[in-house]
Amino acid sequence: MMLADLGLLIIRVVVGALFIGHGLQKLAGWFGGHGLPGTGQWMASLGLRPGRAWAALAGTLETLGGLCLGLGLLSPLGALFISGVMVMAIVRIHWPRGIWVTNGGYEYPLMNLTVAVAVALIGPGRYALDPYLGVALPVVPVQAVGLLLALAVTTLAGRAVPAERAEVRHAA
């Protein structure tokens, strides 16, 4: 079982670190990002208004989700944060373009969503903070409620924008 725990650690740390970076691109403009002003303007162009608030929400969820996933701390909640942002990205931006990322499709956010949900269902493994701290959130209810909430927010945020209006480099 130790190899499975090591495998989970690698997945959690790499995906978590990348999500932290992706969130900080939106929040602070780090790592080549556009920060809240640029990301907010882009989100407003998608019909998500106020754009800056949506950018802050997405960046915060990505950063916290990545931190939770990477550390294995409150794992189902971290996976939920990532899942919510990925559902929004798939539905609002990538869906009209089909599956393949080469066409701006939803392949990449779907892989991120899959990893987040799979880690939540499997658990963070032995090399995580949750088992050391005795934290055990109920995975299925947290994910089910969260994904329903993400779909509701996506629906309430308005209709998907035509593919030609969205720039995929800022998505997901």
Short mmCIF file of C-alpha atoms in Angstrom, two decimals:
data_model
loop_
_atom_site.label_atom_id
_atom_site.label_comp_id
_atom_site.label_asym_id
_atom_site.label_seq_id
_atom_site.Cartn_x
_atom_site.Cartn_y
_atom_site.Cartn_z
CA MET A 1 0.00 0.00 0.00
CA MET A 2 2.91 2.36 0.49
CA LEU A 3 3.40 2.72 -3.27
CA ALA A 4 -0.24 3.74 -3.66
CA ASP A 5 0.25 6.34 -0.92
CA LEU A 6 3.38 7.59 -2.66
CA GLY A 7 1.47 7.78 -5.95
CA LEU A 8 -1.29 9.81 -4.30
CA LEU A 9 1.31 12.12 -2.76
CA ILE A 10 2.86 12.79 -6.17
CA ILE A 11 -0.53 13.47 -7.77
CA ARG A 12 -1.66 15.70 -4.90
CA VAL A 13 1.53 17.76 -4.71
CA VAL A 14 1.94 18.31 -8.45
CA VAL A 15 -1.71 19.07 -9.20
CA GLY A 16 -2.06 21.09 -5.99
CA ALA A 17 1.02 23.21 -6.74
CA LEU A 18 -0.16 23.88 -10.28
CA PHE A 19 -3.58 24.98 -9.00
CA ILE A 20 -1.96 27.27 -6.46
CA GLY A 21 0.03 28.84 -9.28
CA HIS A 22 -3.02 29.08 -11.52
CA GLY A 23 -4.99 30.78 -8.77
CA LEU A 24 -2.17 33.22 -8.06
CA GLN A 25 -2.07 34.11 -11.75
CA LYS A 26 -5.63 35.35 -11.35
CA LEU A 27 -5.24 36.93 -7.90
CA ALA A 28 -1.79 38.49 -8.03
CA GLY A 29 -0.64 38.37 -11.64
CA TRP A 30 2.17 35.99 -10.72
CA PHE A 31 3.62 33.38 -13.09
CA GLY A 32 2.62 35.35 -16.20
CA GLY A 33 -0.96 35.89 -15.09
CA HIS A 34 -3.08 39.00 -15.57
CA GLY A 35 -4.03 39.57 -11.93
CA LEU A 36 -7.48 40.65 -10.83
CA PRO A 37 -7.76 43.57 -13.26
CA GLY A 38 -6.97 41.57 -16.40
CA THR A 39 -8.72 38.39 -15.36
CA GLY A 40 -11.72 40.40 -14.15
CA GLN A 41 -11.96 42.17 -17.50
CA TRP A 42 -11.79 38.84 -19.33
CA MET A 43 -14.47 37.33 -17.08
CA ALA A 44 -16.69 40.35 -17.65
CA SER A 45 -16.28 39.75 -21.40
CA LEU A 46 -17.76 36.29 -20.77
CA GLY A 47 -20.80 37.91 -19.19
CA LEU A 48 -19.67 37.17 -15.63
CA ARG A 49 -20.29 40.47 -13.87
CA PRO A 50 -18.79 41.92 -11.86
CA GLY A 51 -15.77 40.39 -13.55
CA ARG A 52 -13.32 41.25 -10.80
CA ALA A 53 -15.47 39.45 -8.19
CA TRP A 54 -15.68 36.33 -10.38
CA ALA A 55 -11.92 36.48 -10.93
CA ALA A 56 -11.34 36.77 -7.18
CA LEU A 57 -13.67 33.84 -6.51
CA ALA A 58 -12.05 31.61 -9.13
CA GLY A 59 -8.52 32.55 -8.06
CA THR A 60 -9.30 32.02 -4.39
CA LEU A 61 -10.94 28.64 -4.98
CA GLU A 62 -8.03 27.49 -7.18
CA THR A 63 -5.43 28.66 -4.66
CA LEU A 64 -7.16 27.21 -1.60
CA GLY A 65 -8.17 24.06 -3.47
CA GLY A 66 -4.58 23.53 -4.62
CA LEU A 67 -3.26 24.15 -1.11
CA CYS A 68 -5.74 21.69 0.45
CA LEU A 69 -5.10 19.09 -2.24
CA GLY A 70 -1.33 19.43 -2.08
CA LEU A 71 -1.17 19.19 1.70
CA GLY A 72 -3.86 16.55 1.97
CA LEU A 73 -5.69 18.86 4.36
CA LEU A 74 -9.51 18.95 4.29
CA SER A 75 -9.09 16.94 1.12
CA PRO A 76 -12.74 16.66 0.03
CA LEU A 77 -13.14 20.42 0.44
CA GLY A 78 -10.02 21.15 -1.62
CA ALA A 79 -11.23 18.80 -4.32
CA LEU A 80 -14.62 20.51 -4.20
CA PHE A 81 -13.06 23.95 -4.76
CA ILE A 82 -11.13 22.66 -7.77
CA SER A 83 -14.15 20.76 -9.08
CA GLY A 84 -16.36 23.82 -8.90
CA VAL A 85 -13.98 25.97 -10.91
CA MET A 86 -13.47 23.21 -13.48
CA VAL A 87 -17.22 22.64 -13.93
CA MET A 88 -17.63 26.38 -14.50
CA ALA A 89 -14.75 26.43 -17.00
CA ILE A 90 -16.09 23.44 -18.91
CA VAL A 91 -19.68 24.69 -19.12
CA ARG A 92 -19.04 28.41 -19.62
CA ILE A 93 -15.97 28.38 -21.84
CA HIS A 94 -14.83 25.10 -23.32
CA TRP A 95 -17.99 23.09 -24.06
CA PRO A 96 -18.87 24.73 -27.40
CA ARG A 97 -15.40 23.89 -28.73
CA GLY A 98 -15.64 20.13 -28.23
CA ILE A 99 -13.37 17.90 -26.21
CA TRP A 100 -9.85 18.44 -27.54
CA VAL A 101 -7.68 21.15 -26.02
CA THR A 102 -6.12 21.80 -29.44
CA ASN A 103 -9.48 23.36 -30.40
CA GLY A 104 -9.90 25.11 -27.04
CA GLY A 105 -12.05 22.26 -25.79
CA TYR A 106 -12.67 20.85 -22.34
CA GLU A 107 -10.04 18.07 -22.29
CA TYR A 108 -7.73 19.83 -19.79
CA PRO A 109 -10.34 21.03 -17.27
CA LEU A 110 -12.02 17.61 -17.49
CA MET A 111 -8.73 15.94 -16.56
CA ASN A 112 -8.33 18.35 -13.62
CA LEU A 113 -11.91 17.67 -12.51
CA THR A 114 -11.32 13.92 -12.79
CA VAL A 115 -8.14 14.03 -10.70
CA ALA A 116 -9.76 16.18 -8.01
CA VAL A 117 -12.83 13.95 -7.70
CA ALA A 118 -10.77 10.74 -7.84
CA VAL A 119 -8.43 11.91 -5.06
CA ALA A 120 -11.43 12.95 -2.99
CA LEU A 121 -13.02 9.51 -3.42
CA ILE A 122 -9.79 7.56 -2.81
CA GLY A 123 -8.64 9.77 0.03
CA PRO A 124 -5.42 11.71 0.38
CA GLY A 125 -3.33 8.70 1.37
CA ARG A 126 -0.99 8.12 4.27
CA TYR A 127 1.34 11.02 3.44
CA ALA A 128 -1.20 13.77 4.07
CA LEU A 129 -2.23 16.03 6.92
CA ASP A 130 -5.79 14.71 7.19
CA PRO A 131 -4.83 11.33 8.70
CA TYR A 132 -2.30 12.96 11.07
CA LEU A 133 -4.86 15.48 12.30
CA GLY A 134 -7.71 12.97 12.42
CA VAL A 135 -9.75 14.93 9.85
CA ALA A 136 -12.38 12.93 7.99
CA LEU A 137 -14.91 14.98 6.04
CA PRO A 138 -17.73 13.02 4.36
CA VAL A 139 -16.50 12.80 0.76
CA VAL A 140 -19.62 11.90 -1.20
CA PRO A 141 -21.95 14.47 0.40
CA VAL A 142 -19.34 17.22 0.12
CA GLN A 143 -18.68 16.47 -3.56
CA ALA A 144 -22.35 15.94 -4.46
CA VAL A 145 -23.53 19.15 -2.83
CA GLY A 146 -20.57 21.06 -4.22
CA LEU A 147 -21.00 19.87 -7.79
CA LEU A 148 -24.72 20.65 -7.68
CA LEU A 149 -23.87 24.10 -6.33
CA ALA A 150 -21.29 24.62 -9.09
CA LEU A 151 -23.83 23.65 -11.74
CA ALA A 152 -26.41 25.98 -10.18
CA VAL A 153 -23.95 28.89 -10.08
CA THR A 154 -22.93 28.18 -13.66
CA THR A 155 -26.57 28.20 -14.74
CA LEU A 156 -27.39 31.35 -12.80
CA ALA A 157 -24.31 33.10 -14.18
CA GLY A 158 -26.01 33.14 -17.57
CA ARG A 159 -25.84 31.37 -20.86
CA ALA A 160 -22.53 30.15 -22.24
CA VAL A 161 -20.71 32.71 -24.34
CA PRO A 162 -20.03 31.84 -27.99
CA ALA A 163 -16.60 30.27 -28.39
CA GLU A 164 -15.21 33.15 -30.43
CA ARG A 165 -15.64 35.61 -27.50
CA ALA A 166 -13.62 33.69 -24.95
CA GLU A 167 -9.84 33.53 -24.91
CA VAL A 168 -8.92 30.05 -23.72
CA ARG A 169 -5.51 31.06 -22.34
CA HIS A 170 -7.26 32.58 -19.30
CA ALA A 171 -9.81 29.80 -18.85
CA ALA A 172 -9.78 26.91 -16.42
#
